[in-house]
mmCIF file of C-alpha atoms in Angstrom:
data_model
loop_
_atom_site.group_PDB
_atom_site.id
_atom_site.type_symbol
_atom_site.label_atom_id
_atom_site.label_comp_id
_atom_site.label_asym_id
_atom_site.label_seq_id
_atom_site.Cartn_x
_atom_site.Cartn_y
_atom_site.Cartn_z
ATOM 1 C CA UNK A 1 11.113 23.251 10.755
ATOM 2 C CA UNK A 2 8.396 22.075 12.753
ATOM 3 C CA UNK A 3 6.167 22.269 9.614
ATOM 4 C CA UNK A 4 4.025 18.942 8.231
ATOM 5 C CA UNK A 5 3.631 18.262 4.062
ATOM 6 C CA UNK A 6 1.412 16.215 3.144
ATOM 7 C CA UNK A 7 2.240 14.693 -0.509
ATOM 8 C CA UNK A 8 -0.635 13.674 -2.645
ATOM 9 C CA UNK A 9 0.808 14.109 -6.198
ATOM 10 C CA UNK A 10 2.050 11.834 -9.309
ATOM 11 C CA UNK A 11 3.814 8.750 -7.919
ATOM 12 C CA UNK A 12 7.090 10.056 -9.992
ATOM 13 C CA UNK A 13 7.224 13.050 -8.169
ATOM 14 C CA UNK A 14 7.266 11.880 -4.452
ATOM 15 C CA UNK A 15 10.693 11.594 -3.848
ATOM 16 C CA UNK A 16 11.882 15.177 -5.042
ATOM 17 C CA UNK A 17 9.248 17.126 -2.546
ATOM 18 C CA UNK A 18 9.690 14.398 -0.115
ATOM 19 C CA UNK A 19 13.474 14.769 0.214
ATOM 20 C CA UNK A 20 13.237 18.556 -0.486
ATOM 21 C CA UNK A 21 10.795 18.855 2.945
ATOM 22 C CA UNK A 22 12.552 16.681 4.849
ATOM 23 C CA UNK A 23 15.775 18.389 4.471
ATOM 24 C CA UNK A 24 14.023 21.566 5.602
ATOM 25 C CA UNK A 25 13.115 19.944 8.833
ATOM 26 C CA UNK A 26 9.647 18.846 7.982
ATOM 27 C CA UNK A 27 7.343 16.412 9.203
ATOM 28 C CA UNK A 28 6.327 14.264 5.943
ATOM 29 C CA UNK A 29 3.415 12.165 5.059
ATOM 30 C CA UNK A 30 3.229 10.791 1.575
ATOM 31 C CA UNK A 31 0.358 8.964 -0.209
ATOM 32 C CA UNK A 32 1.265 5.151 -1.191
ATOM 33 C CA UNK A 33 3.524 4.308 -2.844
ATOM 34 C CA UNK A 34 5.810 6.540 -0.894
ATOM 35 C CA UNK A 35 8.296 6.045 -3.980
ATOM 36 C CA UNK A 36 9.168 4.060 -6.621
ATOM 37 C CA UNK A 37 12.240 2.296 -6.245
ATOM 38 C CA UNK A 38 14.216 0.924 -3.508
ATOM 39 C CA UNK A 39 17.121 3.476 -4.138
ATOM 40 C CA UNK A 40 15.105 6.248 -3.311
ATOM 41 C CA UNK A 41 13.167 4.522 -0.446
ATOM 42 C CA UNK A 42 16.624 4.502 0.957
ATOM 43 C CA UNK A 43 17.230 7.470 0.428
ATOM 44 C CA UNK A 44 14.517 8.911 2.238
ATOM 45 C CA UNK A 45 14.874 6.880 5.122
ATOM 46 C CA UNK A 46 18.794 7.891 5.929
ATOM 47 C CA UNK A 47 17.834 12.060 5.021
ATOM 48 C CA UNK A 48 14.685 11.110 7.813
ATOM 49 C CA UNK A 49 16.817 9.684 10.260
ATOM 50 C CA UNK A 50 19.598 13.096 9.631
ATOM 51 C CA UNK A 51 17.098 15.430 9.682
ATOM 52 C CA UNK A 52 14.741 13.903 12.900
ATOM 53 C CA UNK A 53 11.616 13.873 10.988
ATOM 54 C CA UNK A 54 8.776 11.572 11.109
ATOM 55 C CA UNK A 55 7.996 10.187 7.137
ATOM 56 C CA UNK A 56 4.720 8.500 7.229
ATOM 57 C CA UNK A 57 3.276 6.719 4.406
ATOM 58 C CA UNK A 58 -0.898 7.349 3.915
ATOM 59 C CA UNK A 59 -2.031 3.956 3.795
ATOM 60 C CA UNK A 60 -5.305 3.852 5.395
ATOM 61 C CA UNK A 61 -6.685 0.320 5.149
ATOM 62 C CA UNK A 62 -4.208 -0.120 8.705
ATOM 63 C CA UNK A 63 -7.034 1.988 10.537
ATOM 64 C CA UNK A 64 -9.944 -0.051 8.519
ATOM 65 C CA UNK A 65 -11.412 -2.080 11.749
ATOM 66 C CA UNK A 66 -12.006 -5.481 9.070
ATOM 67 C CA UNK A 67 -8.201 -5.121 8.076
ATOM 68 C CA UNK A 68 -7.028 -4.370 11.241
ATOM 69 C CA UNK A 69 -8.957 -7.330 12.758
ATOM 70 C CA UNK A 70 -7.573 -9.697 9.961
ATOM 71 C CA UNK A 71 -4.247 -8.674 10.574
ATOM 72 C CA UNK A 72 -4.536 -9.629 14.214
ATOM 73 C CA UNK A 73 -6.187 -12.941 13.788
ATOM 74 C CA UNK A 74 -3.336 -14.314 11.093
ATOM 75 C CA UNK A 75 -0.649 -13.202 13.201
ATOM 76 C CA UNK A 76 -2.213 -14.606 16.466
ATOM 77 C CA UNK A 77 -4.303 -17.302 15.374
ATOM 78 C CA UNK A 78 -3.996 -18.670 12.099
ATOM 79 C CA UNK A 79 -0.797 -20.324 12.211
ATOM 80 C CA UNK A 80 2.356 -19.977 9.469
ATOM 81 C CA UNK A 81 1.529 -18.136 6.139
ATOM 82 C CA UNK A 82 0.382 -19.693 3.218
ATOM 83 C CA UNK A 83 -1.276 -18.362 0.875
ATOM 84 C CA UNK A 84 -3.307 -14.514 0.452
ATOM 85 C CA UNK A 85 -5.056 -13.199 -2.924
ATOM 86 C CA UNK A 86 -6.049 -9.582 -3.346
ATOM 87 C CA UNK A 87 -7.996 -7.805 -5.992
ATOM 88 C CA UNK A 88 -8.337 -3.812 -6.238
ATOM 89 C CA UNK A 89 -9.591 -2.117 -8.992
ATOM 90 C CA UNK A 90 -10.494 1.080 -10.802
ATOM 91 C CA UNK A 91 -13.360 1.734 -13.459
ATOM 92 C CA UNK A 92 -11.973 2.068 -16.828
ATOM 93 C CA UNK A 93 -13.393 5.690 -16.640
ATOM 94 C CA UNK A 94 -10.322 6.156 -14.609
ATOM 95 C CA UNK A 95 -7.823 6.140 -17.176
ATOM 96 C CA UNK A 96 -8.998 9.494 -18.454
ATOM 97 C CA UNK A 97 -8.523 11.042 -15.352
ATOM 98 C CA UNK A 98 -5.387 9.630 -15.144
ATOM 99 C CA UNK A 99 -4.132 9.826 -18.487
ATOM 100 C CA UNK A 100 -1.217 12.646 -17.700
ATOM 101 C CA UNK A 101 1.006 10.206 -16.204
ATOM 102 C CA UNK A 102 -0.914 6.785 -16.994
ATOM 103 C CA UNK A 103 1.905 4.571 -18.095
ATOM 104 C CA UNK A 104 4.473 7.125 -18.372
ATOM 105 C CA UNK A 105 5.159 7.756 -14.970
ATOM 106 C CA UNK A 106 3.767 4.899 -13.242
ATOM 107 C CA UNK A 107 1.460 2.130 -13.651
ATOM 108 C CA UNK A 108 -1.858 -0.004 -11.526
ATOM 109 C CA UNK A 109 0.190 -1.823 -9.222
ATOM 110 C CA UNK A 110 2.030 1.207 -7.907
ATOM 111 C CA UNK A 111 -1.394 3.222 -7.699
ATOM 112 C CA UNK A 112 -3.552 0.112 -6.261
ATOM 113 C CA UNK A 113 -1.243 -3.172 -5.834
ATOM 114 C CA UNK A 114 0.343 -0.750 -3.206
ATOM 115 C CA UNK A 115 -2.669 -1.379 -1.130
ATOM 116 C CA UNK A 116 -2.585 -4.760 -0.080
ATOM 117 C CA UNK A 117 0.592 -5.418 -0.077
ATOM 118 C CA UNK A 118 1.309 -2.907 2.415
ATOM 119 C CA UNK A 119 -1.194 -5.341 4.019
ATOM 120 C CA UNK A 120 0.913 -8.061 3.666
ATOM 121 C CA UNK A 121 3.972 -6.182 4.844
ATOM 122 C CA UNK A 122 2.148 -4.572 7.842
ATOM 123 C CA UNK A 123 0.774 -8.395 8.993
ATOM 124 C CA UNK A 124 3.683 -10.694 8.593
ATOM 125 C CA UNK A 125 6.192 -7.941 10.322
ATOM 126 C CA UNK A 126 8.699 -10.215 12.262
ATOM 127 C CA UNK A 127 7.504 -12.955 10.735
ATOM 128 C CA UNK A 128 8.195 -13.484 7.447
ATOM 129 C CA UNK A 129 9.725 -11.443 4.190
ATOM 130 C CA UNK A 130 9.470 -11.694 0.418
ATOM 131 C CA UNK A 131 12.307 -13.099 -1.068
ATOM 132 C CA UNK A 132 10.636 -13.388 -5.290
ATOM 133 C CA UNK A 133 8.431 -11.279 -7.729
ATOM 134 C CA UNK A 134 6.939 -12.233 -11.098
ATOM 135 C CA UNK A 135 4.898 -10.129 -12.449
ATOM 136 C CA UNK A 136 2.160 -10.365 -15.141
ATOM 137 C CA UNK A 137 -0.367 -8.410 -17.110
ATOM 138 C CA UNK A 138 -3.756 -7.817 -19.288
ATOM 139 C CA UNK A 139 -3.393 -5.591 -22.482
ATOM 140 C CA UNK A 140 -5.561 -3.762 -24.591
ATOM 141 C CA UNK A 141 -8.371 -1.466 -23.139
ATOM 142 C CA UNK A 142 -5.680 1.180 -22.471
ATOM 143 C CA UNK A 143 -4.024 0.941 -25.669
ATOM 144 C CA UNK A 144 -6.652 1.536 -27.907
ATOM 145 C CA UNK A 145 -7.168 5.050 -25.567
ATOM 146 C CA UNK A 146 -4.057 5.876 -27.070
ATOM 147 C CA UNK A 147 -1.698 5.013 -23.727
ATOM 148 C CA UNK A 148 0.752 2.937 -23.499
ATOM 149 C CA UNK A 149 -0.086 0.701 -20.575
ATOM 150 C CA UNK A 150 -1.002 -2.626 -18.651
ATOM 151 C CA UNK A 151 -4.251 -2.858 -17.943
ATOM 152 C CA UNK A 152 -4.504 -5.220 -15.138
ATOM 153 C CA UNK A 153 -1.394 -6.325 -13.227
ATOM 154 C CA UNK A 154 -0.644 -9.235 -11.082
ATOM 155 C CA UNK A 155 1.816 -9.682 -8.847
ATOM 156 C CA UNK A 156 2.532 -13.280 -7.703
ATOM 157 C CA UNK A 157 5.158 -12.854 -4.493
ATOM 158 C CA UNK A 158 6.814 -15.688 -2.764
ATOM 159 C CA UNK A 159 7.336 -15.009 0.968
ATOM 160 C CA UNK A 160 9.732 -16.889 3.289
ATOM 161 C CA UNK A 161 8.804 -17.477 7.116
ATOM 162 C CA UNK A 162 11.627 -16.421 9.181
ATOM 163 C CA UNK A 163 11.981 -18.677 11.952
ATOM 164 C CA UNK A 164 11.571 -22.075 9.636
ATOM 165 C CA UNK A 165 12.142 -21.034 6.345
ATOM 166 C CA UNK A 166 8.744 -22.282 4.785
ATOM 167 C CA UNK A 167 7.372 -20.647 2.473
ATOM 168 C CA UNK A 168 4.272 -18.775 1.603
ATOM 169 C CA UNK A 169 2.394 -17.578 -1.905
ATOM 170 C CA UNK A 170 0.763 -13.875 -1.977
ATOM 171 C CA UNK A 171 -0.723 -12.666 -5.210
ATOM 172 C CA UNK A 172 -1.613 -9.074 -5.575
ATOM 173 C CA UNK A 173 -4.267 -8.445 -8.641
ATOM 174 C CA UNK A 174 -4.955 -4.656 -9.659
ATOM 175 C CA UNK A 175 -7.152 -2.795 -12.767
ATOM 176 C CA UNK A 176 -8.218 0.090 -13.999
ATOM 177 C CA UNK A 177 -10.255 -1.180 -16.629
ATOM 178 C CA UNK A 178 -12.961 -2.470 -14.783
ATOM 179 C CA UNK A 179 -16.914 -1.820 -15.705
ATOM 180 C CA UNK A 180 -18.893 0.613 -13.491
ATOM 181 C CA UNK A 181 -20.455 -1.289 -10.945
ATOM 182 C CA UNK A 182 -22.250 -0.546 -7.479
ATOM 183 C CA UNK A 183 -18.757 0.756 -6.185
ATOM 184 C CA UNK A 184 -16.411 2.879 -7.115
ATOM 185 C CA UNK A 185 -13.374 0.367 -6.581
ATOM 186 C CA UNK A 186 -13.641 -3.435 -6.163
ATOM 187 C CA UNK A 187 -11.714 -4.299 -3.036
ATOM 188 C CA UNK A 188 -11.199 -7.671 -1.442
ATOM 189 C CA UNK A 189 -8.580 -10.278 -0.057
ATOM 190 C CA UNK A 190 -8.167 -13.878 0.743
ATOM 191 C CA UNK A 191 -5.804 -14.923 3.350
ATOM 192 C CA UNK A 192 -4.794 -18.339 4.681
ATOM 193 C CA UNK A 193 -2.667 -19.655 7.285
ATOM 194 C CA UNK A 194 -1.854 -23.203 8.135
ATOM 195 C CA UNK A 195 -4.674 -23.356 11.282
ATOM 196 C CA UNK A 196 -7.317 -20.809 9.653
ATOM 197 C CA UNK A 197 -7.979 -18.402 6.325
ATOM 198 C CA UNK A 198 -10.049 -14.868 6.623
ATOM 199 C CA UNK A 199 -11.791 -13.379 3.626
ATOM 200 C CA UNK A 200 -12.780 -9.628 3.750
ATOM 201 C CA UNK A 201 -14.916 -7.923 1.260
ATOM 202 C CA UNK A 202 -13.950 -4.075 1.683
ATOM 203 C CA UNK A 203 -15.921 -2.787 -1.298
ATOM 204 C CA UNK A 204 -19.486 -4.652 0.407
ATOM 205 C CA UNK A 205 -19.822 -3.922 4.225
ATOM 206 C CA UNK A 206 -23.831 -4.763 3.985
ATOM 207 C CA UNK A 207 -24.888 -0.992 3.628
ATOM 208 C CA UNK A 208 -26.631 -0.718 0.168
ATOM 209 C CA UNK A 209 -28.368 2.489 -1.266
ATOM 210 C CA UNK A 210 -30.733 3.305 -3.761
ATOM 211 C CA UNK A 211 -32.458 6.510 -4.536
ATOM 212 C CA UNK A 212 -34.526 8.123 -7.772
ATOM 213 C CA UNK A 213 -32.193 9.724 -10.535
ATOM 214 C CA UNK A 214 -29.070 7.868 -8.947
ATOM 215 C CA UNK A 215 -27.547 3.992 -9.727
ATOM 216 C CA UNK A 216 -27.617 1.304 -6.679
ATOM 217 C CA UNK A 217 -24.585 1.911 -4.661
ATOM 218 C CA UNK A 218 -23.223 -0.200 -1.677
ATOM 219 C CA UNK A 219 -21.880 2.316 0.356
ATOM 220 C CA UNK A 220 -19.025 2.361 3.044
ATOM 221 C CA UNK A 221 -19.391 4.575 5.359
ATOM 222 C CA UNK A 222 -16.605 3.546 7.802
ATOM 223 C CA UNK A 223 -13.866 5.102 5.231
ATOM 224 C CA UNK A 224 -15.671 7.897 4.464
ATOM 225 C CA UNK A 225 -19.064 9.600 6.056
ATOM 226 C CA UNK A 226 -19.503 11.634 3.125
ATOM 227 C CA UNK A 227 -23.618 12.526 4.263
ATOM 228 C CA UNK A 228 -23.193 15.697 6.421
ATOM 229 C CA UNK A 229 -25.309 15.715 10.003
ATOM 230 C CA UNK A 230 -27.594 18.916 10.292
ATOM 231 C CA UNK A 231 -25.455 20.592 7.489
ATOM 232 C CA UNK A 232 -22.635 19.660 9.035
ATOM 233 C CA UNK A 233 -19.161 17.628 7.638
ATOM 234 C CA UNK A 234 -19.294 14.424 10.153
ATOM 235 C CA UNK A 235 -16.721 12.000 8.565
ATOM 236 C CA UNK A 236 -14.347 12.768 11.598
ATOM 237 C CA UNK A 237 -14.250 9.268 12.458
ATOM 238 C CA UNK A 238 -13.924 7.768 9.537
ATOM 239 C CA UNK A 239 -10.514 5.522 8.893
ATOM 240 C CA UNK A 240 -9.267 7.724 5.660
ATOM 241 C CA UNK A 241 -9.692 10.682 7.931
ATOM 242 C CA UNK A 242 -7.619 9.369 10.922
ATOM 243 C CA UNK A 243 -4.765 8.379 9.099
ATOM 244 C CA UNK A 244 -4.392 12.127 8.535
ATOM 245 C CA UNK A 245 -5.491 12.537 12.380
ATOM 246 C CA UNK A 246 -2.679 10.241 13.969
ATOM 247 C CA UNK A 247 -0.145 11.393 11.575
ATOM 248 C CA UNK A 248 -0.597 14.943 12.487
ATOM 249 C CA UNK A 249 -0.649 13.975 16.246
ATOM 250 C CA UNK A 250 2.469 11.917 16.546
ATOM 251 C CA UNK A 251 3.723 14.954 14.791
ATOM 252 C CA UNK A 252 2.490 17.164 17.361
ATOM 253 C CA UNK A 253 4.085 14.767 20.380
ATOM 254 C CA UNK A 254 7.626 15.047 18.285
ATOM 255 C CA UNK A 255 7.683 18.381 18.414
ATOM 256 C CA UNK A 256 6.434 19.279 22.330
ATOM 257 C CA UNK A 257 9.617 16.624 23.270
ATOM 258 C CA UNK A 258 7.114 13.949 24.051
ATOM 259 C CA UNK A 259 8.354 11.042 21.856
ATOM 260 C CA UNK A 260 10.863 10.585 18.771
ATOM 261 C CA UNK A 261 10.240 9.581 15.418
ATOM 262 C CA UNK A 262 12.006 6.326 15.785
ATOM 263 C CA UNK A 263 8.924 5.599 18.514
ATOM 264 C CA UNK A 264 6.639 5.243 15.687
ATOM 265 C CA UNK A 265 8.312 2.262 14.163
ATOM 266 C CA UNK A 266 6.237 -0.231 16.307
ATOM 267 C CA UNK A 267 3.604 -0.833 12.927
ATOM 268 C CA UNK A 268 1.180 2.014 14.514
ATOM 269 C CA UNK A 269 2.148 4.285 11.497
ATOM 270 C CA UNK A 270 3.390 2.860 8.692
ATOM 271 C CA UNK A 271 6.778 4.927 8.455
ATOM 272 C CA UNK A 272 9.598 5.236 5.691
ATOM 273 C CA UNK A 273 11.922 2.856 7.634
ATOM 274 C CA UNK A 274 9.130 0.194 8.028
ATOM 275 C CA UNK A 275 8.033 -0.336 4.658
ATOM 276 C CA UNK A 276 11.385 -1.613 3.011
ATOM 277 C CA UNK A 277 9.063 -4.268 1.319
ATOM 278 C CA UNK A 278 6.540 -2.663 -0.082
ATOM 279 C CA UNK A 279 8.566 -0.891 -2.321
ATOM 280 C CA UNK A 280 10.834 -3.687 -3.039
ATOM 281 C CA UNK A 281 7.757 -5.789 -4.322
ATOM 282 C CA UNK A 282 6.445 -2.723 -6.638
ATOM 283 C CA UNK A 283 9.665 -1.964 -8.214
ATOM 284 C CA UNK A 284 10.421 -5.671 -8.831
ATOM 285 C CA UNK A 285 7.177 -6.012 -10.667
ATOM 286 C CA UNK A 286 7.668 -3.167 -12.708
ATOM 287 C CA UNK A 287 11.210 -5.274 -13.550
ATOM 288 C CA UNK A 288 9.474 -8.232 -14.267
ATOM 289 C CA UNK A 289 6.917 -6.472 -16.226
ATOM 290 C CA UNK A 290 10.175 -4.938 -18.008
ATOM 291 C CA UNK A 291 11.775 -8.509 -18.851
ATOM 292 C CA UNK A 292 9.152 -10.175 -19.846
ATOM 293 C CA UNK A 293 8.173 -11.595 -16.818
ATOM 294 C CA UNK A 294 11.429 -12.808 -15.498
ATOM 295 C CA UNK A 295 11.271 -13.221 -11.595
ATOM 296 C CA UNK A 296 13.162 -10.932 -9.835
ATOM 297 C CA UNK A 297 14.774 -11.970 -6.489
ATOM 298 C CA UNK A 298 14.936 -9.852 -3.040
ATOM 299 C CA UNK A 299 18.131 -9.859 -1.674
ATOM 300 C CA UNK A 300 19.055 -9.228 2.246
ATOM 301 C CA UNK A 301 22.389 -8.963 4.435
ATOM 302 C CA UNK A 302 21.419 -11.536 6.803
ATOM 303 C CA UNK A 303 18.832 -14.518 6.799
ATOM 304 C CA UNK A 304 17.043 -12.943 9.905
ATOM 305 C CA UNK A 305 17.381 -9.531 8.258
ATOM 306 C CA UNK A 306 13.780 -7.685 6.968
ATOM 307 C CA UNK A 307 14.452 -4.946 4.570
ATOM 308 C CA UNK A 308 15.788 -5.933 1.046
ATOM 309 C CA UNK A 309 19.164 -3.913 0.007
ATOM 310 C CA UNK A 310 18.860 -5.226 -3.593
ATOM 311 C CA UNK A 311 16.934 -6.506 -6.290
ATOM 312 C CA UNK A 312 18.405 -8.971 -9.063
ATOM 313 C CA UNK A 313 17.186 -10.774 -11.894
ATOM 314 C CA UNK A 314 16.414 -14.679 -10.544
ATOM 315 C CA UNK A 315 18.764 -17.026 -12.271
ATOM 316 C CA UNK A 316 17.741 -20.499 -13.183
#
């Protein structure tokens, strides 16, 4: 007890070591998605909660200053949701490193979808919830590899403001068949509120490199400083290094008696009984996917209540 894991395997297998460590008194942090259905999500949440454990979810684009910015604005500035539209992708190069569990275990949206709507989750907290998901996809690339997968995946997520019940459209695009390009992964969002809209280009953050023997790159260094200074690893600051940094020091204040897990539930680490949601929305598109692109509807207790307790097929 007193120990930290920190999970970084096939999406399938998340929930076994994650409920295995947490019943042995561990501190957990798992990569996104933290699992794959809402059962299990549950799961996790009540065994966290038993065991008085902090269960963190690694999604990094929180501590990205541009994301982190955005979020601020549309919740402060930009007036009722309407309407957000991500992309994230993958080179198609990809699907050989991932062919062990690629489409057998899990698919794009639960690798990369995850991403922004975590986003989405994280930025309308309070404010408003998803209540539909239809989900559709591209075919083919994979296939002829020999793997039985989508290639792209789309996500189109209907979202219901709380205190009026308007409503709002997100759509969530993701890929792993996409040509090599001057990044490694294409990442970028649109969002819009009724008084304003934000666009943020995470893949392009004006730093461009070019050097003999080596393709043109735009480079971000605020995820990752991967150049070392005088021989030296200097990424410290970077935001995919401080999600493992806060993590490990809310951790650290748990365990000296300085604060309880349930502190961390404020949105300044995304934690298993904050991101209800997120899994929701993946595991109903993998149900649409499943039935032909039938919507599948989010269902709550209450009409001010935030984290789904079902999913069910929308009826016409």
């Amino acid at each position: 007890p007193g120990d930290v894991a920190v999970i970084f395997t096939p999406d399938d297998t998340h929930f076994n070591i994650a409920l295995e460590c947490i019943n042995k008194g561990m501190h957990v942090m798992v990569t996104k998605p933290i699992v794959q259905t809402l059962e299990h999500h549950k799961i996790l949440a009540e065994a966290a909660k038993k065991q008085n454990v902090l269960v963190g979810v690694e999604v990094h684009k929180r501590l990205d200053p541009f994301y982190a910015d955005a979020r601020d604005r549309a919740r402060s500035n930009l007036g009722n949701f309407q309407y957000m539209y991500a992309y994230m992708s993958q080179p198609k190069h990809q699907l050989e490193t991932f062919k062990a569990w690629a489409g057998k275990s899990s698919d794009i949206s639960y690798y990369l979808n995850s991403h922004h709507i975590d986003f989405s989750e994280w930025t309308l907290a309070g404010i408003a919830r998803p209540i539909r998901v239809t989900a559709t996809s591209s075919t083919g690339v994979a296939k002829s590899k020999g793997m039985n997968t989508e290639d792209s995946i789309t996500l189109t997520v209907q979202w219901q403001t709380l205190n009026d019940k308007t409503l709002g459209c997100g759509v969530y695009t993701s890929s792993w068949v996409a040509p090599k390009s001057d990044v490694h992964s294409q990442q970028r969002f649109f969002y819009m509120g009724t008084k304003g809209e934000i666009n943020v280009d995470q893949a392009h953050r004006g730093c461009t490199v070019s050097e003999d023997g080596k393709p043109f790159a735009s480079v971000n260094p605020l995820f990752m400083k991967y150049t070392p200074t005088n021989g030296y690893f200097s990424g410290q600051n970077g935001y995919g290094v401080r999600s493992f940094e806060n993590f490990i020091d809310a951790c650290q204040s748990i365990n000296e008696g300085k604060k309880k897990p349930d502190d961390y539930n404020d949105g300044s680490i995304a934690t298993v009984h904050t991101t209800f949601q997120g899994t929701a929305i993946l595991e109903a598109g993998r149900m649409s996917l499943d039935a032909d692109g039938q919507p599948m509807d989010l269902i709550y207790e209450g009409e001010e209540d935030v984290d789904p307790i079902e999913i069910k097929p929308h009826t016409f």
